[in-house]
Amino acid sequence: METKIFKPTEVDQAARMLRRGELVSFPTETVYGLGAIVTDRAAVKDVYLAKGRPSDNPLIVHVASPQMVWQYAKPNTRAQKLMKHFWPGSLTLILPLQAGKLLPEVTGGLTTAAFRMPHNQTTLNLIKATGIPLVGPSANTSGKPSPTTAAHVYHDLHGKISGVMDDGPTQVGLESTVLDLSVDPAAILRPGAVTAAALKPYLGTIDTATHHVSAQEVPKAPGMKYKHYAPKAQVLIVPPEKNFLKAVQENLPTQKEVGVLAFERQLVTLPKQIEGKDVVSFSLGADLHSAAHKLFAGLRYFDLRPDIKVIIAAGVRAEDLGIAFMNRLQKAAGNQFVQ
Ligand code: TXA
Ligand code: MG
C-alpha cells in the first residue's frame, strides 16, 4: 500500500481514511502515534500487526477533550483535577473503565485503560474530525526507538499504513508520563516530562518505585516488560560525574569507528580520531531539554550506520526530566555503563 504524507491542513482527508478503518500516524508533542479509530476492532488489530506489537500490551486512547474520557471511564475526581492542570499535555492517566465500553483489543483485556489529550493542535483537530478517540501507540516498529519525526514513522511503517500526518519534529521527544490512578497512592508506571515533583501538589503521595521493575516481577504497565529502544549497536552510558573524553578513551571498541552521543560541551573535548578510531558523533545539544528532544533521533542515526558497533552515550543526573531521559537511555543500553 502507498503511505501518503499529509500536511496539517489535510486533516479532513486523514480523518476520512481513519473512518474507513485505515491507519494514519499522527503528531503529538512527545512522539508520533499510530492512529486507528478506537471502536474499530479490525483497525485496532492492524495497529498491532503494523508495529509487530505483542497483543497483550494495551494502547493509549487519545482524546480531544476531557469529556471524551467520561464516555468510557468511571467518574474520578483525582483525574479531573489533573486533566485541568496538565491537559493537553504529556500525562497519560490509567483509569478504571465502565464495563464493556472499550474493546479488549484496546485494553489488553484489563479493566482499566490509558487516556491522554496530546498537546498538538493538528491531532486535536483530527480527533475532532473523526468524532471518536484514536488509539495511539508510538508509531515505531516494536522494540525500536519511538519516532520523533514523520520521516522516522515512514522509515519503519511505509507500505504498512495509509498515511502520516507530518507536523514537523516533536518538541518533548520522550513518551508521556504514565500515571496509574486505579491504585492508591497513584503510581508512575513510566516517567516522562510531567515529573513526580510537578504532580505532587495535586496528589500528595505518589509511588515512583513502580517503574524500576526487576526481571522477576510482572511489570504494572505491560509494555515495560518488552525490549525497548534497542539500537543495533551496543550502548555504553557515561555517568555524568565522569570525564567524557577519558571514558571514550578507556572504552574504545575493536572496530575502526566509535559512535558518540553526547552534549555539545562534551563533543568539543573530543578529537576527530582517538587512538586511530574515527569518532562518529551525534549531538544532544546544550541542555537536558534538547537531549530529550534528540535522544531517539540519535539512536536512529546510528542504526543507519551499520559500521558502528558501540555507542558511548552521555548520562545525566536522574532528576526532573533527567529521570525520563535516563529511563529510556538505560533501556537502550540494556543498563550497561562504562567501566
Ligand atoms: O507519549 C506517548 O504516550 C505516546 C504518544 C503517541 O501519545 N504513546 C505511547 O504509547 O508511548 P505506547 O503504546 O508506546 O506506550 C503506552 C504504555 C505502554 O507501556 C502500555 O503498556 C501502557 O502505556 N499502558 C496502556 N494501557 C495501560 C493500562 N491499562 N494499564 C497499565 N499500563 C498501560
Ligand atoms: Mg511505544
CSV table of C-alpha atoms and ligand atoms in Angstrom, one decimal:
chain,number,residue,atom,x,y,z
A,1,MET,CA,0.0,0.0,0.0
A,2,GLU,CA,1.1,3.6,-0.6
A,3,THR,CA,1.8,5.6,2.5
A,4,LYS,CA,0.6,9.2,2.0
A,5,ILE,CA,2.3,12.1,3.8
A,6,PHE,CA,-0.3,14.6,4.9
A,7,LYS,CA,0.2,18.3,5.7
A,8,PRO,CA,-1.5,19.7,8.8
A,9,THR,CA,-4.1,21.4,6.5
A,10,GLU,CA,-5.2,18.0,5.2
A,11,VAL,CA,-6.9,16.8,8.4
A,12,ASP,CA,-10.2,16.0,6.6
A,13,GLN,CA,-8.5,13.6,4.2
A,14,ALA,CA,-6.7,11.8,7.0
A,15,ALA,CA,-9.9,11.7,9.1
A,16,ARG,CA,-11.8,10.1,6.1
A,17,MET,CA,-9.1,7.4,5.9
A,18,LEU,CA,-9.4,6.7,9.7
A,19,ARG,CA,-13.2,6.4,9.5
A,20,ARG,CA,-12.8,3.9,6.7
A,21,GLY,CA,-10.7,1.7,9.1
A,22,GLU,CA,-7.3,2.7,7.8
A,23,LEU,CA,-4.2,3.6,9.9
A,24,VAL,CA,-2.8,7.1,10.0
A,25,SER,CA,0.1,8.2,12.1
A,26,PHE,CA,-0.4,11.5,14.0
A,27,PRO,CA,2.0,14.0,15.6
A,28,THR,CA,2.0,14.8,19.3
A,29,GLU,CA,4.3,16.9,21.5
A,30,THR,CA,6.0,13.7,22.8
A,31,VAL,CA,6.4,11.2,19.9
A,32,TYR,CA,4.4,10.3,16.8
A,33,GLY,CA,1.4,7.9,17.4
A,34,LEU,CA,-0.1,5.3,15.2
A,35,GLY,CA,-3.8,6.1,14.9
A,36,ALA,CA,-6.9,4.0,14.4
A,37,ILE,CA,-10.5,4.6,15.5
A,38,VAL,CA,-10.8,3.2,19.0
A,39,THR,CA,-14.1,1.4,18.2
A,40,ASP,CA,-12.9,-0.3,15.0
A,41,ARG,CA,-11.8,-3.8,16.0
A,42,ALA,CA,-10.2,-4.7,12.7
A,43,ALA,CA,-8.3,-1.4,12.5
A,44,VAL,CA,-7.0,-1.8,16.1
A,45,LYS,CA,-5.8,-5.3,15.3
A,46,ASP,CA,-4.0,-3.8,12.3
A,47,VAL,CA,-2.1,-1.4,14.6
A,48,TYR,CA,-0.6,-4.4,16.4
A,49,LEU,CA,0.3,-6.1,13.1
A,50,ALA,CA,1.9,-3.0,11.6
A,51,LYS,CA,4.1,-2.4,14.7
A,52,GLY,CA,4.7,-6.1,15.4
A,53,ARG,CA,3.5,-5.4,18.9
A,54,PRO,CA,2.6,-8.2,21.4
A,55,SER,CA,-1.2,-8.2,21.7
A,56,ASP,CA,-1.3,-8.1,25.5
A,57,ASN,CA,0.2,-4.6,25.5
A,58,PRO,CA,-2.7,-2.2,25.8
A,59,LEU,CA,-2.9,1.1,23.8
A,60,ILE,CA,-3.4,4.7,24.9
A,61,VAL,CA,-6.7,6.2,24.0
A,62,HIS,CA,-6.1,9.7,22.6
A,63,VAL,CA,-8.9,12.2,23.2
A,64,ALA,CA,-9.6,15.8,22.1
A,65,SER,CA,-11.2,16.8,25.4
A,66,PRO,CA,-11.6,15.5,29.0
A,67,GLN,CA,-15.3,14.9,28.3
A,68,MET,CA,-14.5,12.2,25.7
A,69,VAL,CA,-12.9,10.2,28.6
A,70,TRP,CA,-16.0,10.0,30.6
A,71,GLN,CA,-17.9,8.1,27.9
A,72,TYR,CA,-15.6,5.2,28.8
A,73,ALA,CA,-14.0,5.6,32.2
A,74,LYS,CA,-15.7,5.7,35.6
A,75,PRO,CA,-16.0,9.2,37.2
A,76,ASN,CA,-12.8,10.1,39.0
A,77,THR,CA,-12.1,13.4,40.8
A,78,ARG,CA,-8.3,12.9,41.0
A,79,ALA,CA,-8.3,12.6,37.2
A,80,GLN,CA,-10.5,15.6,36.7
A,81,LYS,CA,-8.1,17.8,38.8
A,82,LEU,CA,-5.0,16.5,36.9
A,83,MET,CA,-6.7,17.0,33.5
A,84,LYS,CA,-7.4,20.6,34.4
A,85,HIS,CA,-3.8,21.3,35.1
A,86,PHE,CA,-1.9,19.1,32.7
A,87,TRP,CA,-4.1,18.6,29.6
A,88,PRO,CA,-3.4,19.0,26.8
A,89,GLY,CA,0.0,17.6,27.7
A,90,SER,CA,2.4,14.7,28.3
A,91,LEU,CA,0.5,13.0,31.0
A,92,THR,CA,-1.3,9.7,30.4
A,93,LEU,CA,-3.9,8.6,33.0
A,94,ILE,CA,-4.8,5.0,33.7
A,95,LEU,CA,-8.4,4.9,34.9
A,96,PRO,CA,-10.9,2.2,35.8
A,97,LEU,CA,-13.4,1.6,32.9
A,98,GLN,CA,-17.1,1.4,32.8
A,99,ALA,CA,-17.6,-2.3,31.9
A,100,GLY,CA,-17.7,-3.3,28.3
A,101,LYS,CA,-17.1,0.3,26.9
A,102,LEU,CA,-13.8,-0.4,25.2
A,103,LEU,CA,-12.7,-3.3,23.0
A,104,PRO,CA,-10.4,-5.8,24.7
A,105,GLU,CA,-8.0,-5.3,21.8
A,106,VAL,CA,-7.6,-1.7,23.1
A,107,THR,CA,-7.3,-2.6,26.8
A,108,GLY,CA,-5.3,-5.8,26.5
A,109,GLY,CA,-8.3,-7.3,28.4
A,110,LEU,CA,-7.7,-5.1,31.5
A,111,THR,CA,-10.5,-3.4,33.4
A,112,THR,CA,-8.5,-0.1,33.2
A,113,ALA,CA,-7.4,2.0,30.2
A,114,ALA,CA,-4.9,4.7,29.4
A,115,PHE,CA,-6.1,8.1,28.3
A,116,ARG,CA,-4.2,11.2,27.0
A,117,MET,CA,-5.1,14.5,25.4
A,118,PRO,CA,-2.0,15.4,23.4
A,119,HIS,CA,-0.7,18.9,23.1
A,120,ASN,CA,-0.8,19.2,19.3
A,121,GLN,CA,-3.5,21.2,17.5
A,122,THR,CA,-3.3,19.2,14.3
A,123,THR,CA,-4.0,16.0,16.1
A,124,LEU,CA,-6.8,17.5,18.3
A,125,ASN,CA,-8.4,18.7,15.0
A,126,LEU,CA,-8.0,15.2,13.6
A,127,ILE,CA,-9.7,13.6,16.6
A,128,LYS,CA,-12.5,16.2,16.5
A,129,ALA,CA,-12.9,15.5,12.7
A,130,THR,CA,-13.3,11.7,13.3
A,131,GLY,CA,-15.5,12.4,16.3
A,132,ILE,CA,-14.1,9.3,18.1
A,133,PRO,CA,-10.9,8.9,20.1
A,134,LEU,CA,-7.9,7.3,18.4
A,135,VAL,CA,-5.7,4.6,19.8
A,136,GLY,CA,-2.1,5.7,19.5
A,137,PRO,CA,0.9,3.6,20.4
A,138,SER,CA,4.2,5.1,19.4
A,139,ALA,CA,4.4,4.8,15.6
A,140,ASN,CA,7.6,2.7,15.5
A,141,THR,CA,8.3,-0.9,14.8
A,142,SER,CA,8.0,-2.6,18.2
A,143,GLY,CA,11.4,-2.6,20.0
A,144,LYS,CA,12.8,0.4,18.0
A,145,PRO,CA,13.2,3.9,19.4
A,146,SER,CA,9.9,5.9,19.2
A,147,PRO,CA,9.6,8.2,16.2
A,148,THR,CA,10.1,11.9,16.7
A,149,THR,CA,9.7,12.9,13.0
A,150,ALA,CA,7.3,11.9,10.2
A,151,ALA,CA,10.4,10.5,8.4
A,152,HIS,CA,11.1,8.1,11.3
A,153,VAL,CA,7.5,6.8,11.0
A,154,TYR,CA,7.8,6.5,7.3
A,155,HIS,CA,11.1,4.6,7.7
A,156,ASP,CA,9.5,2.0,10.0
A,157,LEU,CA,6.0,1.7,8.6
A,158,HIS,CA,5.8,2.8,5.0
A,159,GLY,CA,3.8,0.2,3.0
A,160,LYS,CA,2.0,-0.9,6.2
A,161,ILE,CA,-0.1,2.2,6.9
A,162,SER,CA,-2.2,4.6,4.8
A,163,GLY,CA,-0.8,7.9,6.0
A,164,VAL,CA,1.4,10.0,8.2
A,165,MET,CA,0.3,13.5,9.2
A,166,ASP,CA,3.6,15.5,9.2
A,167,ASP,CA,3.7,18.4,11.6
A,168,GLY,CA,7.5,18.6,12.0
A,169,PRO,CA,9.7,17.2,14.8
A,170,THR,CA,8.0,16.7,18.1
A,171,GLN,CA,9.0,19.0,21.0
A,172,VAL,CA,9.5,16.8,24.1
A,173,GLY,CA,10.9,13.8,22.3
A,174,LEU,CA,10.2,11.3,25.1
A,175,GLU,CA,6.9,9.5,25.6
A,176,SER,CA,4.3,10.7,28.1
A,177,THR,CA,4.4,10.1,31.8
A,178,VAL,CA,2.0,7.1,32.5
A,179,LEU,CA,0.3,7.7,35.9
A,180,ASP,CA,-1.9,4.9,37.3
A,181,LEU,CA,-4.9,6.4,39.1
A,182,SER,CA,-6.6,3.0,39.5
A,183,VAL,CA,-4.5,2.5,42.6
A,184,ASP,CA,-3.9,4.5,45.8
A,185,PRO,CA,-1.4,6.1,46.1
A,186,ALA,CA,-1.2,6.9,42.4
A,187,ALA,CA,1.8,5.3,40.7
A,188,ILE,CA,4.1,6.5,38.0
A,189,LEU,CA,4.4,3.5,35.6
A,190,ARG,CA,6.6,5.3,33.1
A,191,PRO,CA,8.5,8.6,33.8
A,192,GLY,CA,8.1,11.4,31.3
A,193,ALA,CA,8.2,15.2,31.0
A,194,VAL,CA,5.4,15.6,33.7
A,195,THR,CA,7.5,14.7,36.7
A,196,ALA,CA,6.6,13.4,40.1
A,197,ALA,CA,7.5,16.7,41.6
A,198,ALA,CA,5.1,18.5,39.3
A,199,LEU,CA,2.3,16.0,40.1
A,200,LYS,CA,2.8,16.0,43.9
A,201,PRO,CA,0.9,19.2,44.7
A,202,TYR,CA,-2.3,17.6,43.2
A,203,LEU,CA,-1.9,14.1,44.6
A,204,GLY,CA,0.0,14.1,47.8
A,205,THR,CA,1.9,10.8,47.9
A,206,ILE,CA,3.0,9.2,44.6
A,207,ASP,CA,4.5,5.8,44.2
A,208,THR,CA,7.5,6.3,41.9
A,209,ALA,CA,9.1,2.9,42.6
A,210,THR,CA,6.9,1.1,40.1
A,211,HIS,CA,8.9,1.8,37.0
A,212,HIS,CA,12.0,0.2,38.5
A,213,VAL,CA,11.0,-3.3,37.6
A,214,SER,CA,13.2,-6.3,38.2
A,215,ALA,CA,13.3,-9.2,35.8
A,216,GLN,CA,11.3,-11.4,38.2
A,217,GLU,CA,8.3,-9.1,38.8
A,218,VAL,CA,5.4,-8.7,36.5
A,219,PRO,CA,5.5,-5.0,35.3
A,220,LYS,CA,2.5,-2.8,36.1
A,221,ALA,CA,2.5,-1.3,32.6
A,222,PRO,CA,2.5,-4.3,30.4
A,223,GLY,CA,4.7,-2.5,27.8
A,224,MET,CA,7.6,-2.3,30.3
A,225,LYS,CA,8.4,-6.0,30.1
A,226,TYR,CA,9.3,-5.8,26.4
A,227,LYS,CA,12.6,-4.9,24.9
A,228,HIS,CA,12.7,-1.2,24.1
A,229,TYR,CA,14.7,1.4,22.1
A,230,ALA,CA,17.2,-1.2,21.2
A,231,PRO,CA,19.6,0.1,18.6
A,232,LYS,CA,21.7,-2.4,16.6
A,233,ALA,CA,24.9,-1.2,18.3
A,234,GLN,CA,25.8,-1.7,21.9
A,235,VAL,CA,25.2,1.4,24.0
A,236,LEU,CA,27.5,2.2,27.0
A,237,ILE,CA,26.5,5.1,29.3
A,238,VAL,CA,29.0,7.5,30.8
A,239,PRO,CA,27.8,8.7,34.3
A,240,PRO,CA,27.6,12.5,34.4
A,241,GLU,CA,30.4,12.8,37.0
A,242,LYS,CA,32.9,11.0,34.8
A,243,ASN,CA,35.3,12.8,32.4
A,244,PHE,CA,33.8,12.1,29.0
A,245,LEU,CA,37.0,12.1,26.9
A,246,LYS,CA,38.6,9.7,29.4
A,247,ALA,CA,35.6,7.4,29.3
A,248,VAL,CA,35.7,7.2,25.5
A,249,GLN,CA,39.5,6.6,25.6
A,250,GLU,CA,39.0,3.7,28.1
A,251,ASN,CA,36.2,2.1,26.2
A,252,LEU,CA,37.2,2.1,22.6
A,253,PRO,CA,35.7,-0.7,20.5
A,254,THR,CA,37.8,-3.1,18.4
A,255,GLN,CA,36.2,-1.6,15.2
A,256,LYS,CA,37.6,1.4,13.3
A,257,GLU,CA,34.7,3.7,14.3
A,258,VAL,CA,33.2,4.7,17.7
A,259,GLY,CA,29.8,6.2,18.0
A,260,VAL,CA,29.4,9.1,20.5
A,261,LEU,CA,26.1,10.5,21.6
A,262,ALA,CA,26.8,13.4,23.9
A,263,PHE,CA,26.3,17.1,24.8
A,264,GLU,CA,27.9,19.8,22.7
A,265,ARG,CA,30.2,20.7,25.7
A,266,GLN,CA,31.5,17.1,25.8
A,267,LEU,CA,31.8,16.7,22.0
A,268,VAL,CA,34.2,19.8,21.8
A,269,THR,CA,36.6,18.0,24.1
A,270,LEU,CA,36.9,15.0,21.6
A,271,PRO,CA,39.4,14.9,18.8
A,272,LYS,CA,38.2,13.5,15.4
A,273,GLN,CA,40.3,10.4,16.0
A,274,ILE,CA,41.2,8.7,19.2
A,275,GLU,CA,43.9,6.1,19.0
A,276,GLY,CA,43.3,5.6,15.3
A,277,LYS,CA,39.5,5.2,15.7
A,278,ASP,CA,37.2,7.6,13.9
A,279,VAL,CA,34.8,9.4,16.3
A,280,VAL,CA,31.3,9.5,14.7
A,281,SER,CA,29.3,11.9,16.8
A,282,PHE,CA,25.6,12.9,17.3
A,283,SER,CA,25.0,16.0,19.4
A,284,LEU,CA,22.4,16.1,22.1
A,285,GLY,CA,22.7,19.9,22.1
A,286,ALA,CA,23.3,22.1,25.1
A,287,ASP,CA,20.8,21.1,27.8
A,288,LEU,CA,18.5,18.4,29.1
A,289,HIS,CA,15.5,19.6,27.1
A,290,SER,CA,17.5,19.4,23.9
A,291,ALA,CA,18.8,16.0,24.9
A,292,ALA,CA,15.3,14.6,25.5
A,293,HIS,CA,14.2,16.0,22.2
A,294,LYS,CA,17.2,14.4,20.3
A,295,LEU,CA,17.7,11.1,22.1
A,296,PHE,CA,15.6,8.8,19.8
A,297,ALA,CA,16.8,10.6,16.7
A,298,GLY,CA,20.4,10.0,17.8
A,299,LEU,CA,19.8,6.3,18.4
A,300,ARG,CA,18.1,6.0,15.0
A,301,TYR,CA,21.1,7.9,13.3
A,302,PHE,CA,23.5,5.2,14.5
A,303,ASP,CA,21.1,2.5,13.3
A,304,LEU,CA,21.7,3.8,9.8
A,305,ARG,CA,25.5,3.3,10.3
A,306,PRO,CA,26.0,-0.5,10.4
A,307,ASP,CA,29.7,0.1,10.8
A,308,ILE,CA,29.2,1.4,14.3
A,309,LYS,CA,29.0,-1.4,16.8
A,310,VAL,CA,29.5,0.6,20.0
A,311,ILE,CA,27.9,3.9,21.0
A,312,ILE,CA,29.2,5.8,24.0
A,313,ALA,CA,26.4,7.9,25.4
A,314,ALA,CA,26.2,10.8,27.9
A,315,GLY,CA,24.3,10.0,31.1
A,316,VAL,CA,22.6,12.8,33.1
A,317,ARG,CA,21.6,13.1,36.7
A,318,ALA,CA,18.4,11.3,37.4
A,319,GLU,CA,16.4,14.4,38.5
A,320,ASP,CA,13.5,16.3,36.8
A,321,LEU,CA,13.4,15.4,33.1
A,322,GLY,CA,16.6,13.5,33.7
A,323,ILE,CA,14.6,10.7,35.2
A,324,ALA,CA,12.7,10.0,32.0
A,325,PHE,CA,15.9,10.6,29.9
A,326,MET,CA,17.9,8.0,31.9
A,327,ASN,CA,14.9,5.6,31.9
A,328,ARG,CA,15.0,5.5,28.1
A,329,LEU,CA,18.8,5.5,27.7
A,330,GLN,CA,19.2,2.7,30.3
A,331,LYS,CA,16.7,0.6,28.3
A,332,ALA,CA,18.6,1.3,25.1
A,333,ALA,CA,21.8,0.3,26.8
A,334,GLY,CA,20.5,-2.8,28.5
A,335,ASN,CA,21.6,-0.9,31.6
A,336,GLN,CA,25.3,-1.0,30.7
A,337,PHE,CA,27.6,1.7,32.0
A,338,VAL,CA,31.2,2.3,31.0
A,339,GLN,CA,33.8,0.6,33.2
B,1,TXA,O1,3.7,9.9,24.5
B,1,TXA,C1,3.0,8.9,24.4
B,1,TXA,O2,2.4,8.3,25.4
B,1,TXA,C2,2.9,8.3,23.0
B,1,TXA,C3,2.1,9.2,22.1
B,1,TXA,C4,1.9,8.7,20.8
B,1,TXA,O3,0.9,9.6,22.8
B,1,TXA,N1,2.3,7.0,23.1
B,1,TXA,C5,2.9,5.9,23.6
B,1,TXA,O4,2.2,4.7,23.5
B,1,TXA,O5,4.0,5.9,24.1
B,1,TXA,P1,2.8,3.3,23.8
B,1,TXA,O6,1.7,2.3,23.4
B,1,TXA,O7,4.1,3.2,23.1
B,1,TXA,O8,3.0,3.2,25.3
B,1,TXA,C6,1.9,3.1,26.2
B,1,TXA,C7,2.3,2.5,27.5
B,1,TXA,C8,2.7,1.0,27.4
B,1,TXA,O9,3.8,0.8,28.2
B,1,TXA,C9,1.5,0.3,27.9
B,1,TXA,O10,1.8,-1.0,28.4
B,1,TXA,C10,1.0,1.2,29.0
B,1,TXA,O11,1.2,2.5,28.4
B,1,TXA,N2,-0.5,1.0,29.2
B,1,TXA,C11,-1.5,1.2,28.4
B,1,TXA,N3,-2.7,0.9,29.0
B,1,TXA,C12,-2.4,0.5,30.2
B,1,TXA,C13,-3.2,0.1,31.4
B,1,TXA,N4,-4.5,0.0,31.3
B,1,TXA,N5,-2.5,-0.2,32.5
B,1,TXA,C14,-1.2,-0.1,32.6
B,1,TXA,N6,-0.4,0.3,31.6
B,1,TXA,C15,-1.0,0.6,30.4
B,2,MG,MG,6.0,2.6,22.4
